[in-house]
Coordinates of C-alpha atoms in Angstrom, one line a residue:
Chain A
M1 CA 0.0 0.0 0.0
S2 CA 1.4 3.3 -0.9
D3 CA 0.9 6.9 -1.5
V4 CA 1.9 8.3 -4.9
R5 CA 3.0 12.0 -4.9
L6 CA 3.4 14.0 -8.0
D7 CA 5.0 17.3 -7.4
A8 CA 4.9 20.0 -10.1
I9 CA 5.5 17.6 -13.0
M10 CA 6.5 19.4 -16.1
K11 CA 7.3 17.7 -19.4
S12 CA 8.2 19.2 -22.7
Y13 CA 9.4 17.8 -26.0
G14 CA 11.8 20.5 -27.3
P15 CA 9.9 23.7 -27.2
V16 CA 6.5 22.0 -26.9
A17 CA 5.3 21.7 -23.3
V18 CA 3.0 18.8 -22.8
L19 CA 2.5 19.0 -19.0
H20 CA 2.6 22.3 -17.2
G21 CA 3.4 21.5 -13.6
I22 CA 1.0 18.8 -12.4
S23 CA 0.8 18.0 -8.7
L24 CA -1.3 15.2 -7.5
D25 CA -1.5 13.2 -4.2
I26 CA -2.8 9.7 -4.5
R27 CA -3.8 8.1 -1.3
S28 CA -3.0 4.5 -0.7
G29 CA -5.6 2.2 -2.2
E30 CA -7.3 5.0 -4.2
F31 CA -8.6 4.5 -7.7
I32 CA -7.9 7.6 -9.7
S33 CA -8.9 8.3 -13.3
L34 CA -6.9 10.6 -15.5
L35 CA -9.6 11.8 -17.9
G36 CA -9.1 14.0 -20.9
A37 CA -9.3 14.2 -24.7
S38 CA -6.5 12.7 -26.8
G39 CA -3.4 14.9 -26.6
C40 CA -4.1 16.3 -23.2
G41 CA -1.1 14.7 -21.6
K42 CA -2.8 12.0 -19.6
T43 CA -0.9 9.1 -21.1
T44 CA 2.4 11.0 -20.8
L45 CA 1.7 11.6 -17.1
L46 CA 1.0 7.8 -16.7
R47 CA 4.2 7.0 -18.5
I48 CA 6.1 9.4 -16.3
V49 CA 4.8 7.6 -13.2
A50 CA 5.8 4.3 -14.8
G51 CA 9.3 5.6 -15.6
L52 CA 9.0 5.2 -19.3
E53 CA 9.3 9.0 -19.8
E54 CA 11.6 11.3 -18.0
V55 CA 10.3 14.5 -16.5
T56 CA 11.6 17.8 -17.6
S57 CA 11.2 19.0 -14.0
G58 CA 9.3 17.9 -10.9
R59 CA 9.4 15.0 -8.5
I60 CA 7.6 11.7 -8.2
S61 CA 7.6 9.7 -5.0
I62 CA 6.0 6.3 -4.3
D63 CA 5.5 5.3 -0.7
G64 CA 7.7 8.2 0.5
R65 CA 10.6 7.2 -1.7
D66 CA 11.7 9.6 -4.5
V67 CA 11.6 7.6 -7.7
T68 CA 12.1 10.5 -10.1
A69 CA 15.5 9.2 -11.3
L70 CA 14.7 5.5 -11.1
P71 CA 14.2 3.4 -14.2
P72 CA 10.8 1.6 -14.5
E73 CA 12.1 -1.8 -13.3
K74 CA 13.1 -0.3 -9.9
R75 CA 9.8 1.3 -9.2
D76 CA 7.6 -1.5 -8.1
I77 CA 4.8 -0.6 -10.4
A78 CA 2.8 -2.6 -12.9
M79 CA 1.4 -1.2 -16.1
M80 CA -1.3 -2.5 -18.4
F81 CA -1.0 -1.3 -21.9
Q82 CA -3.7 -0.3 -24.4
S83 CA -2.4 -3.0 -26.8
Y84 CA -2.0 -5.4 -23.8
A85 CA 1.7 -6.0 -24.8
L86 CA 1.6 -9.8 -24.1
L87 CA 4.9 -11.5 -24.9
P88 CA 4.1 -13.5 -28.1
H89 CA 6.8 -16.1 -27.5
L90 CA 5.6 -17.1 -24.0
N91 CA 2.3 -18.9 -23.2
V92 CA -0.3 -17.4 -21.1
F93 CA 1.0 -18.9 -17.8
E94 CA 4.6 -17.8 -18.5
N95 CA 3.3 -14.3 -19.4
V96 CA 1.6 -14.0 -16.0
R97 CA 4.6 -15.4 -14.2
F98 CA 7.1 -13.1 -16.1
P99 CA 7.0 -10.2 -13.6
L100 CA 7.6 -12.6 -10.7
R101 CA 10.5 -14.2 -12.5
M102 CA 12.1 -10.9 -13.4
R103 CA 11.6 -9.3 -10.0
K104 CA 12.8 -12.6 -8.3
I105 CA 9.7 -12.8 -6.1
G106 CA 9.5 -16.0 -4.2
T107 CA 10.7 -19.5 -5.1
R108 CA 9.8 -21.2 -8.3
A109 CA 7.0 -23.1 -6.6
E110 CA 5.6 -19.9 -5.1
Q111 CA 5.7 -18.2 -8.4
M112 CA 3.7 -21.0 -10.0
E113 CA 1.2 -20.7 -7.2
M114 CA 0.9 -16.9 -7.5
A115 CA 0.6 -17.0 -11.3
A116 CA -2.1 -19.6 -11.1
A117 CA -4.0 -17.6 -8.5
A118 CA -3.8 -14.4 -10.7
L119 CA -5.0 -16.4 -13.7
A120 CA -7.9 -17.8 -11.6
T121 CA -8.8 -14.2 -10.5
V122 CA -9.5 -13.4 -14.1
Q123 CA -11.1 -16.8 -14.7
L124 CA -8.6 -17.9 -17.4
G125 CA -7.0 -20.8 -15.6
H126 CA -8.1 -23.2 -18.3
L127 CA -6.2 -21.2 -21.0
A128 CA -2.8 -21.3 -19.2
D129 CA -1.1 -23.2 -22.0
R130 CA -2.3 -21.1 -24.9
R131 CA -0.2 -18.6 -26.8
P132 CA -1.4 -15.0 -26.6
R133 CA -2.3 -14.9 -30.3
Q134 CA -4.7 -17.8 -29.9
L135 CA -6.8 -15.8 -27.5
S136 CA -9.6 -13.3 -28.2
G137 CA -9.2 -9.6 -27.5
G138 CA -11.1 -9.9 -24.3
Q139 CA -9.1 -12.9 -23.1
Q140 CA -5.8 -11.2 -23.9
Q141 CA -7.0 -8.2 -21.9
R142 CA -7.7 -10.3 -18.9
V143 CA -4.3 -12.0 -19.2
A144 CA -2.7 -8.6 -19.2
L145 CA -4.7 -7.7 -16.1
A146 CA -3.6 -10.9 -14.4
R147 CA 0.0 -10.1 -15.3
A148 CA -0.4 -6.6 -13.9
I149 CA -1.7 -7.7 -10.5
V150 CA 0.3 -10.9 -10.0
S151 CA 3.2 -9.2 -8.2
H152 CA 1.0 -7.1 -6.0
P153 CA 2.7 -3.9 -7.2
K154 CA 2.6 -0.7 -5.1
V155 CA 0.9 1.1 -8.0
L156 CA -1.2 -0.3 -10.8
L157 CA -1.1 1.8 -14.0
L158 CA -3.8 1.2 -16.6
D159 CA -3.5 2.9 -20.0
E160 CA -6.9 2.9 -21.6
P161 CA -7.1 -0.9 -21.1
L162 CA -10.8 -1.1 -22.1
S163 CA -10.7 1.0 -25.3
N164 CA -10.1 -1.9 -27.6
L165 CA -13.0 -4.0 -26.4
D166 CA -16.5 -4.0 -27.8
A167 CA -19.2 -2.3 -25.7
R168 CA -20.6 -5.3 -24.0
L169 CA -17.2 -6.7 -23.0
R170 CA -16.2 -3.3 -21.8
E171 CA -19.1 -3.1 -19.4
D172 CA -18.2 -6.6 -18.0
M173 CA -14.6 -5.6 -17.6
Q174 CA -15.6 -2.4 -15.8
V175 CA -17.5 -4.4 -13.2
E176 CA -14.6 -6.8 -12.9
L177 CA -12.1 -3.9 -12.4
I178 CA -14.3 -2.4 -9.7
E179 CA -14.5 -5.7 -7.9
L180 CA -10.9 -6.5 -8.3
H181 CA -9.9 -3.1 -6.9
K182 CA -12.2 -3.6 -3.9
R183 CA -10.7 -7.0 -3.2
L184 CA -7.0 -6.1 -3.7
G185 CA -7.1 -2.5 -2.7
L186 CA -4.3 -1.6 -5.1
T187 CA -3.5 2.0 -5.6
T188 CA -4.6 2.5 -9.2
L189 CA -4.1 5.2 -11.8
F190 CA -6.4 4.7 -14.8
V191 CA -6.1 6.7 -18.0
T192 CA -9.2 7.1 -20.1
H193 CA -10.9 9.4 -22.6
D194 CA -14.3 7.9 -21.8
Q195 CA -16.1 10.0 -19.2
D196 CA -18.5 7.2 -18.3
E197 CA -15.7 4.9 -17.6
A198 CA -13.9 7.5 -15.4
L199 CA -17.1 8.3 -13.5
S200 CA -18.2 4.8 -12.9
L201 CA -14.8 3.3 -11.9
S202 CA -12.9 5.8 -9.8
D203 CA -12.8 7.2 -6.3
R204 CA -11.5 10.5 -7.8
V205 CA -11.4 11.9 -11.3
V206 CA -8.7 14.2 -12.5
L207 CA -9.7 16.1 -15.6
L208 CA -6.8 17.1 -17.7
N209 CA -6.9 19.7 -20.5
N210 CA -3.8 20.7 -22.5
G211 CA -1.4 19.6 -19.8
W212 CA -3.2 21.3 -17.0
V213 CA -5.4 19.9 -14.3
E214 CA -8.8 21.4 -15.2
Q215 CA -10.7 20.0 -12.2
Q216 CA -10.4 17.1 -9.8
G217 CA -12.9 15.6 -7.4
S218 CA -15.1 12.7 -6.7
P219 CA -17.1 11.5 -9.7
S220 CA -20.3 13.1 -8.4
E221 CA -18.5 16.4 -7.7
I222 CA -17.1 16.4 -11.2
Y223 CA -20.5 15.5 -12.7
D224 CA -22.7 17.8 -10.6
R225 CA -20.4 20.8 -10.2
P226 CA -18.2 21.2 -13.2
A227 CA -16.0 24.2 -12.4
T228 CA -15.2 25.4 -15.8
E229 CA -16.6 25.6 -19.2
F230 CA -14.3 22.9 -20.4
A231 CA -15.3 20.6 -17.6
S232 CA -19.0 21.1 -18.2
N233 CA -18.6 20.6 -21.9
F234 CA -16.4 17.5 -21.5
I235 CA -18.4 15.8 -18.8
G236 CA -21.9 15.1 -20.0
S237 CA -21.5 17.4 -22.9
A238 CA -23.7 20.2 -21.6
N239 CA -25.2 22.9 -23.7
L240 CA -23.6 26.2 -23.2
I241 CA -25.7 29.3 -23.6
D242 CA -25.0 32.9 -22.9
A243 CA -27.4 34.7 -20.6
T244 CA -27.7 37.7 -18.3
I245 CA -28.8 37.3 -14.7
V246 CA -31.7 39.6 -13.8
E247 CA -34.1 39.8 -10.9
R248 CA -37.8 39.3 -11.4
D249 CA -40.2 39.5 -8.4
G250 CA -37.3 39.1 -6.1
R251 CA -36.0 35.9 -7.7
P252 CA -33.0 35.5 -9.9
M253 CA -33.6 34.6 -13.5
A254 CA -31.3 34.0 -16.5
M255 CA -32.4 36.1 -19.4
L256 CA -31.5 34.7 -22.9
A257 CA -30.7 36.7 -25.9
D258 CA -34.4 36.8 -27.0
Q259 CA -35.5 38.1 -23.6
Q260 CA -36.9 34.7 -22.5
C261 CA -36.2 33.9 -18.9
L262 CA -35.2 30.7 -17.1
A263 CA -35.7 30.4 -13.3
L264 CA -32.6 29.9 -11.3
A265 CA -32.2 28.5 -7.8
A266 CA -32.7 31.1 -5.1
G267 CA -29.6 32.6 -3.8
E268 CA -27.8 33.0 -7.1
A269 CA -26.3 36.4 -7.0
A270 CA -26.8 38.7 -9.9
R271 CA -23.5 38.3 -11.6
G272 CA -24.4 40.0 -14.9
A273 CA -23.2 38.2 -18.0
V274 CA -22.9 34.5 -17.5
R275 CA -22.9 31.3 -19.4
L276 CA -25.4 28.6 -18.6
A277 CA -24.4 25.0 -18.7
L278 CA -27.5 22.8 -19.3
R279 CA -27.1 19.1 -19.4
Q280 CA -29.1 17.4 -22.2
E281 CA -30.3 14.7 -19.8
D282 CA -31.5 17.3 -17.2
M283 CA -34.0 19.1 -19.5
Q284 CA -37.6 18.2 -20.1
L285 CA -39.5 18.7 -23.3
A286 CA -43.2 19.5 -23.6
A287 CA -45.6 20.7 -26.2
S288 CA -46.8 23.5 -23.9
G289 CA -46.4 24.8 -20.4
S290 CA -44.0 27.0 -18.6
G291 CA -40.4 27.2 -19.7
I292 CA -38.5 28.6 -22.7
S293 CA -39.9 28.0 -26.1
G294 CA -38.1 26.9 -29.1
T295 CA -38.5 24.9 -32.3
V296 CA -37.4 21.3 -33.0
R297 CA -34.8 21.2 -35.7
T298 CA -33.7 17.6 -35.7
R299 CA -34.7 14.4 -33.9
V300 CA -32.2 11.5 -33.5
F301 CA -33.6 8.2 -32.5
L302 CA -31.5 6.5 -29.9
G303 CA -33.6 3.5 -29.0
A304 CA -34.6 4.1 -25.4
Q305 CA -34.8 7.8 -26.0
N306 CA -34.6 10.6 -28.5
R307 CA -32.1 13.3 -28.9
Y308 CA -33.7 16.6 -30.0
V309 CA -31.8 19.5 -31.4
V310 CA -34.0 22.5 -30.4
E311 CA -33.5 26.1 -31.6
V312 CA -33.8 28.6 -28.8
A313 CA -32.8 32.2 -28.9
G314 CA -30.6 31.8 -31.9
A315 CA -28.7 28.9 -30.2
T316 CA -29.1 25.2 -30.5
I317 CA -29.8 23.1 -27.4
R318 CA -29.6 19.3 -27.4
V319 CA -32.1 17.5 -25.2
L320 CA -32.4 13.9 -24.3
A321 CA -36.0 12.9 -23.9
A322 CA -37.9 9.6 -23.3
N323 CA -40.0 8.3 -26.2
A324 CA -43.3 9.2 -24.6
A325 CA -44.1 11.9 -27.0
V326 CA -42.5 12.4 -30.4
Y327 CA -42.0 15.8 -31.9
A328 CA -41.3 16.4 -35.5
T329 CA -39.0 18.9 -37.2
G330 CA -40.5 22.4 -37.0
D331 CA -42.8 21.6 -34.0
P332 CA -42.9 24.3 -31.3
V333 CA -41.8 22.9 -27.9
V334 CA -41.2 24.2 -24.4
L335 CA -38.0 23.4 -22.5
S336 CA -37.9 23.3 -18.8
I337 CA -35.2 22.4 -16.3
D338 CA -35.0 22.1 -12.5
P339 CA -33.5 25.4 -11.3
A340 CA -31.1 23.4 -9.1
R341 CA -29.6 21.7 -12.2
V342 CA -28.7 24.9 -14.0
R343 CA -24.9 25.6 -13.7
L344 CA -23.6 29.1 -14.0
L345 CA -20.2 29.7 -15.5
T346 CA -18.5 33.1 -15.5
R347 CA -18.1 34.4 -19.0
Chain B
M1 CA -7.5 -20.9 -71.0
T2 CA -7.9 -21.9 -67.4
D3 CA -6.1 -20.1 -64.6
R4 CA -4.1 -23.3 -63.9
T5 CA -2.7 -23.6 -67.4
E6 CA -2.0 -19.9 -67.4
N7 CA 0.0 -20.3 -64.2
M8 CA 1.9 -23.2 -65.6
L9 CA 2.8 -21.2 -68.7
L10 CA 4.0 -18.3 -66.6
V11 CA 6.1 -20.4 -64.3
G12 CA 7.4 -22.5 -67.3
P13 CA 10.4 -20.3 -68.4
G14 CA 11.6 -20.0 -64.8
L15 CA 11.4 -23.8 -64.2
L16 CA 13.2 -24.4 -67.5
L17 CA 16.0 -22.1 -66.6
L18 CA 16.3 -23.8 -63.2
A19 CA 16.4 -27.2 -64.8
L20 CA 19.0 -26.3 -67.3
A21 CA 21.2 -24.1 -65.1
F22 CA 20.9 -25.8 -61.8
L23 CA 19.5 -29.4 -61.9
L24 CA 21.3 -30.5 -65.0
P25 CA 24.8 -29.6 -63.8
I26 CA 24.1 -31.1 -60.3
F27 CA 23.0 -34.3 -61.9
Q28 CA 26.1 -34.3 -64.1
M29 CA 28.2 -33.7 -61.0
L30 CA 26.5 -36.5 -59.1
S31 CA 27.0 -38.9 -62.0
L32 CA 30.6 -37.9 -62.5
S33 CA 31.5 -38.4 -58.9
V34 CA 30.6 -42.1 -59.0
T35 CA 32.2 -42.7 -62.4
G36 CA 35.5 -44.5 -62.5
P37 CA 37.7 -45.9 -65.3
S38 CA 35.7 -49.1 -65.2
G39 CA 32.1 -48.0 -64.6
L40 CA 30.4 -47.2 -61.3
T41 CA 32.6 -46.7 -58.3
L42 CA 32.6 -45.1 -54.9
L43 CA 36.4 -44.9 -55.0
N44 CA 36.5 -41.1 -55.1
F45 CA 34.5 -40.9 -51.9
V46 CA 36.7 -43.6 -50.2
N47 CA 39.8 -41.7 -51.3
F48 CA 38.4 -38.5 -49.8
L49 CA 37.1 -39.9 -46.5
G50 CA 40.2 -42.1 -46.0
D51 CA 42.7 -39.3 -46.4
P52 CA 43.5 -37.3 -43.3
F53 CA 44.5 -34.3 -45.4
Y54 CA 41.1 -34.1 -47.0
L55 CA 39.3 -34.9 -43.8
G56 CA 41.3 -32.0 -42.3
V57 CA 40.1 -29.7 -45.2
L58 CA 36.5 -30.8 -44.6
W59 CA 36.8 -30.2 -40.8
R60 CA 38.5 -26.8 -41.4
T61 CA 35.7 -25.8 -43.8
I62 CA 33.0 -26.7 -41.2
R63 CA 34.9 -25.1 -38.3
L64 CA 35.6 -21.9 -40.0
S65 CA 32.1 -21.6 -41.4
L66 CA 30.7 -22.1 -37.9
L67 CA 33.1 -19.6 -36.4
I68 CA 32.3 -17.0 -39.1
T69 CA 28.6 -17.6 -38.6
V70 CA 28.8 -17.1 -34.8
I71 CA 31.0 -14.0 -35.1
C72 CA 28.5 -12.6 -37.7
A73 CA 25.6 -13.3 -35.3
L74 CA 27.5 -11.8 -32.3
I75 CA 28.1 -8.5 -34.2
G76 CA 25.0 -8.6 -36.4
F77 CA 22.4 -8.9 -33.7
P78 CA 23.4 -5.8 -31.6
L79 CA 24.1 -3.9 -34.8
A80 CA 20.6 -4.7 -36.1
Y81 CA 19.1 -3.7 -32.8
I82 CA 20.9 -0.4 -32.8
I83 CA 19.9 0.2 -36.5
S84 CA 16.3 -0.5 -35.6
K85 CA 16.4 2.1 -32.7
V86 CA 18.1 5.1 -34.3
G87 CA 16.4 7.8 -36.3
S88 CA 15.7 7.4 -40.0
T89 CA 18.7 9.5 -41.2
M90 CA 21.2 7.6 -39.0
R91 CA 19.6 4.3 -40.0
L92 CA 20.1 5.1 -43.7
W93 CA 23.8 5.9 -43.1
L94 CA 24.4 2.8 -41.0
I95 CA 22.8 0.5 -43.6
A96 CA 24.8 2.2 -46.4
I97 CA 28.0 1.6 -44.5
L98 CA 27.0 -1.9 -43.8
I99 CA 26.3 -2.9 -47.4
L100 CA 29.2 -0.9 -48.8
P101 CA 31.5 -3.9 -48.8
L102 CA 29.1 -5.7 -51.1
M103 CA 29.3 -3.0 -53.7
T104 CA 33.0 -3.5 -54.3
S105 CA 34.3 -6.5 -56.2
V106 CA 35.4 -9.4 -54.1
V107 CA 38.9 -9.3 -55.6
V108 CA 39.4 -5.7 -54.9
R109 CA 38.1 -6.1 -51.3
T110 CA 40.2 -9.1 -50.7
F111 CA 43.4 -7.4 -52.0
G112 CA 42.6 -4.6 -49.6
W113 CA 42.7 -7.1 -46.8
M114 CA 46.0 -8.6 -48.2
V115 CA 47.6 -5.2 -48.0
L116 CA 46.3 -4.6 -44.4
L117 CA 47.2 -8.1 -43.1
S118 CA 50.5 -8.8 -44.8
R119 CA 53.8 -8.7 -42.9
S120 CA 54.5 -5.1 -43.7
G121 CA 50.7 -4.2 -43.6
L122 CA 49.1 -1.8 -41.2
I123 CA 47.6 -4.2 -38.7
P124 CA 50.6 -6.5 -38.0
Q125 CA 52.8 -3.4 -37.9
V126 CA 50.6 -1.7 -35.3
L127 CA 50.5 -4.9 -33.3
Q128 CA 54.3 -5.1 -33.4
G129 CA 54.6 -1.5 -32.5
L130 CA 52.4 -2.0 -29.5
G131 CA 54.6 -5.0 -28.5
L132 CA 51.6 -7.3 -28.9
A133 CA 53.3 -9.4 -31.6
H134 CA 56.8 -10.6 -32.5
R135 CA 58.8 -9.4 -35.4
G136 CA 57.9 -11.0 -38.7
F137 CA 54.3 -11.5 -37.5
A138 CA 51.7 -11.6 -40.3
L139 CA 48.1 -12.3 -40.5
I140 CA 48.0 -13.1 -44.1
Q141 CA 47.8 -16.8 -45.0
T142 CA 46.2 -17.7 -41.6
E143 CA 42.8 -18.9 -40.7
T144 CA 42.3 -15.6 -38.9
A145 CA 42.7 -13.8 -42.2
I146 CA 40.0 -15.9 -43.8
V147 CA 37.6 -15.3 -40.8
I148 CA 38.2 -11.6 -40.9
G149 CA 37.6 -11.4 -44.7
M150 CA 34.5 -13.6 -44.6
V151 CA 32.9 -11.8 -41.6
Q152 CA 33.2 -8.5 -43.5
V153 CA 31.4 -9.9 -46.5
L154 CA 28.8 -11.9 -44.6
L155 CA 27.9 -9.4 -41.9
P156 CA 25.4 -7.5 -44.1
F157 CA 23.5 -10.7 -44.8
M158 CA 23.3 -11.5 -41.1
T159 CA 22.5 -8.0 -40.0
L160 CA 19.8 -7.3 -42.7
S161 CA 18.1 -10.7 -41.9
V162 CA 18.0 -9.8 -38.2
L163 CA 16.9 -6.2 -38.9
G164 CA 13.9 -7.4 -41.0
V165 CA 12.6 -9.3 -38.0
I166 CA 13.7 -6.9 -35.2
A167 CA 12.1 -3.9 -36.8
R168 CA 8.7 -5.6 -36.6
I169 CA 8.9 -6.2 -32.9
D170 CA 6.4 -3.9 -31.2
P171 CA 8.4 -1.5 -29.0
V172 CA 5.6 -1.6 -26.5
L173 CA 6.8 -5.2 -25.6
E174 CA 10.1 -3.8 -24.5
E175 CA 8.5 -1.1 -22.4
A176 CA 6.2 -3.7 -20.9
A177 CA 9.2 -5.8 -20.0
R178 CA 10.8 -2.8 -18.3
T179 CA 7.7 -2.2 -16.2
M180 CA 7.8 -5.9 -15.2
G181 CA 11.2 -5.6 -13.6
C182 CA 13.6 -6.2 -16.6
S183 CA 16.7 -4.1 -16.8
F184 CA 17.7 -3.0 -20.3
L185 CA 20.0 -6.0 -20.9
Q186 CA 17.4 -8.4 -19.4
T187 CA 14.8 -6.9 -21.8
V188 CA 17.1 -7.6 -24.8
R189 CA 17.8 -11.1 -23.6
T190 CA 14.3 -12.2 -22.6
V191 CA 12.2 -10.3 -25.1
V192 CA 14.2 -9.0 -28.1
L193 CA 16.5 -12.0 -28.6
P194 CA 13.8 -14.7 -28.6
L195 CA 11.6 -12.7 -30.9
S196 CA 14.4 -12.0 -33.4
L197 CA 15.4 -15.7 -33.4
P198 CA 13.8 -16.3 -36.9
G199 CA 16.0 -13.5 -38.3
I200 CA 19.1 -14.9 -36.6
I201 CA 18.4 -18.3 -37.9
A202 CA 17.8 -17.1 -41.5
G203 CA 21.0 -15.0 -41.3
S204 CA 23.0 -17.9 -39.9
L205 CA 21.8 -20.1 -42.7
L206 CA 22.9 -17.5 -45.3
A207 CA 26.3 -16.9 -43.6
F208 CA 27.0 -20.6 -43.1
T209 CA 26.2 -21.8 -46.6
L210 CA 27.9 -18.8 -48.2
S211 CA 31.1 -19.2 -46.2
A212 CA 31.2 -23.0 -46.6
S213 CA 31.1 -22.6 -50.4
S214 CA 33.2 -19.4 -50.7
F215 CA 36.3 -19.6 -52.8
V216 CA 37.9 -16.3 -53.6
T217 CA 38.4 -14.9 -50.1
P218 CA 39.8 -18.2 -48.5
N219 CA 42.0 -18.7 -51.6
L220 CA 43.5 -15.2 -51.5
L221 CA 43.7 -14.7 -47.7
G222 CA 44.4 -18.3 -46.7
G223 CA 46.9 -19.1 -49.4
A224 CA 47.8 -22.5 -50.9
R225 CA 48.7 -24.0 -47.6
I226 CA 45.3 -23.4 -45.8
Q227 CA 42.8 -25.1 -48.0
V228 CA 39.0 -25.2 -47.6
L229 CA 36.7 -27.5 -49.6
A230 CA 36.1 -24.9 -52.3
T231 CA 39.8 -24.3 -52.9
S232 CA 40.5 -28.0 -52.8
I233 CA 37.8 -28.6 -55.5
Y234 CA 39.4 -25.9 -57.6
N235 CA 42.8 -27.5 -57.2
S236 CA 41.5 -30.9 -58.2
V237 CA 40.0 -29.4 -61.4
T238 CA 42.8 -27.1 -62.4
Q239 CA 46.0 -28.8 -61.1
T240 CA 45.5 -32.6 -60.9
L241 CA 42.7 -32.5 -63.6
D242 CA 40.8 -35.1 -61.6
W243 CA 37.3 -34.2 -62.4
P244 CA 35.6 -37.2 -60.8
F245 CA 37.4 -36.5 -57.5
A246 CA 36.5 -32.8 -57.7
S247 CA 32.9 -33.9 -58.2
A248 CA 33.0 -36.2 -55.2
Q249 CA 34.2 -33.3 -53.1
A250 CA 31.5 -31.0 -54.5
V251 CA 28.9 -33.7 -53.6
I252 CA 30.3 -33.9 -50.1
L253 CA 30.1 -30.1 -49.7
F254 CA 26.6 -30.1 -51.2
A255 CA 25.5 -32.9 -48.8
G256 CA 27.0 -31.2 -45.9
I257 CA 25.2 -27.9 -46.5
I258 CA 21.9 -29.8 -47.0
L259 CA 22.5 -31.6 -43.7
T260 CA 22.9 -28.3 -41.8
L261 CA 19.9 -26.9 -43.6
I262 CA 17.6 -29.5 -42.2
P263 CA 17.7 -28.7 -38.5
Y264 CA 17.6 -25.0 -39.3
V265 CA 14.5 -25.4 -41.4
R266 CA 13.0 -27.4 -38.5
L267 CA 13.8 -24.6 -36.1
M268 CA 12.2 -22.1 -38.4
G269 CA 9.1 -24.3 -38.5
D270 CA 8.9 -24.4 -34.7
G271 CA 9.3 -20.7 -34.5
R272 CA 6.3 -20.3 -36.8
G273 CA 4.1 -23.0 -35.2

C-alpha cells in the first residue's frame, strides 16, 4: 500500500510543453482516473509515473521514496497497456509469471502458485497453455490484467485498457475492475478518454486539459459541479448558452438573448453576463407549459430515448427525452429544467 | 485458357532455366562423382574420406564456417538492434556503411585485406609497434585472415536478416518488460532476442552456406597452404585435372550444406508454429 505523490511535474518535447506542472496526491488504495481528450497529456503523465518517460522537472515519489530518477524496473509498479503487450513467445501462464521471474519474487513453486492464482482471478486458468495470439481480445485483456496484478505492485497503472473492447465486454470488464480493486485495494491510476468509464470506476477523477489539471474531485462532484466551461462541456457534454442574470419578483432569472427567462435557484447572486451549462439529460421537453420555447430542428432516434436539437434564442440546445411523446422537425416545444440543475459559469 | 494452365505457362520459363542451369549440372556432378575408369565406383569418396589431409580440409571448412557464422551473429544482432532504434537518417547511413563492402568487387576487397594483413601491412605493424606481436608477425595466410575477410562480407547478410525481424517487434513489448522488472539488458535477452530468433536463424543459414562454399576470399587470404573445400575442389579441377574427385568433393560439400539446412528449417518451422 502506498501513496503516490506527483510534485509539479513538467514535461516538454523540445519547445512543446505537454504537462505544465501537475501536482497530485494519490492516497493509498485509491482508484484515480486521469480523464481527458487525446493529446491532453494523460498518457504522458502515466508513462512518467511508470518511468517510461523522463520528467523535464518535478518530483515523483511512491511510498515516500523519491523515484524520479529510477528506471521503470526499480519502481515496483505494474502497467497494463492499451495493446496489452503480451509477450508472443511465451504462453499465457509464463506471461503472467514473467514479472515474478524478473523481480525474483518467491521461489519457483511460489511463483507458479501466485501466477495460477492471478489467472484464476480473471477466470482464465483453463487457457494457461495457450499462446497470446490464440486468444480473443477480451481474453488477452484479462491475461494482461492478471499479469499486472500478479506481483501485488505498489501502484497499478492502466493505460486505456478497455478501449479496444466492444461495448458489451467493456461493461463486463468495468464491473470486474471495480470488484478487483475492492478485493486487492491496489493504488490505481487509470487513464481514459471515456467520461462514463472515469465516473463509474474511480474514487477520484482528475480532468486534464492541454497539460493542466482542469478539475479534480469525486465522480459526483465532477459531474454535478463542473468548475469550468471545459469541464461542463467535456463531462456530460452540456449545452452552453450565454445569458444575463436579472431579478424578477425578487427571484434570480437567467435572461437569454431573446428576452426569454429561465428560473434559477434562489440565492444565485446577480453576476451580470454568465454562461449557462444545461445538461441534455436534465431538461424536459413538452408541447406547452412553462419554460422557454423553441423549435425542434432535428430528432435523432437512440432506442430508449430521442435526442432533439432545439433552436432557442438563436442557439441550439440538445435535449435527451424519453420516447413518450414524439416531436417532428418544426414543432414548437417548451423546454424546462429544475433550477437546481442549472450551472452558471463566468463568461 | 484456365487459370491453372495460365499459371503453368507463366512459371514455365523459370522452371526451364532452373532445370538447365541448376538441376542438370548437379545431376552431371553426381554422376561424374561415381564414375571410375571401369564404370560405377565409390572410390572417389573412399579416397576423400580415407585421407587425413582431405578430412582436415573438410573439418576446417566446417569449423571456419561455424566460427564465421557465430561472429557474424554476435556482431550482427546488436548492430541490427541499434539500427532499428536510431532515427531514420542515422539508419540510412548505417545501412549504407553496412552494405558498402558488397558494392566493391570481391577481388578488390580481398586485395585490400591482403595489404592490411601482410607482414608489412598496417595491422601487423601496429600490433608489433604495441609490443603485442613478435617481429615478422603476419596475419595473411592464416585462418584468422579468412575469418576476418569472410565476416566482413557476410555481416550485411546476417544484419539485414535480423533487422527485418527486429524492426517488426512492437516497441511496447520492451516497455512492458521494463515495467515488469527487466533491466535494459534483461529486456534484450528475454524479449528482443527470442523474438528475433527467426532472423538470426535465417541470417546464420545464409552466412554458413555462403562461407562453406566461398572460394575467392579463402583462396587469397588463406593461401595455398590453408585449403578449404572450395579451394580444394578448384585445385583438383585445375591442377590434378581429376574431375571425378572434384565432383565427389562437391557432392560432399553439397550434402554437408543440405544436412545443416535440415535442423535450421526445423527450427524455423517451430518458430512459426
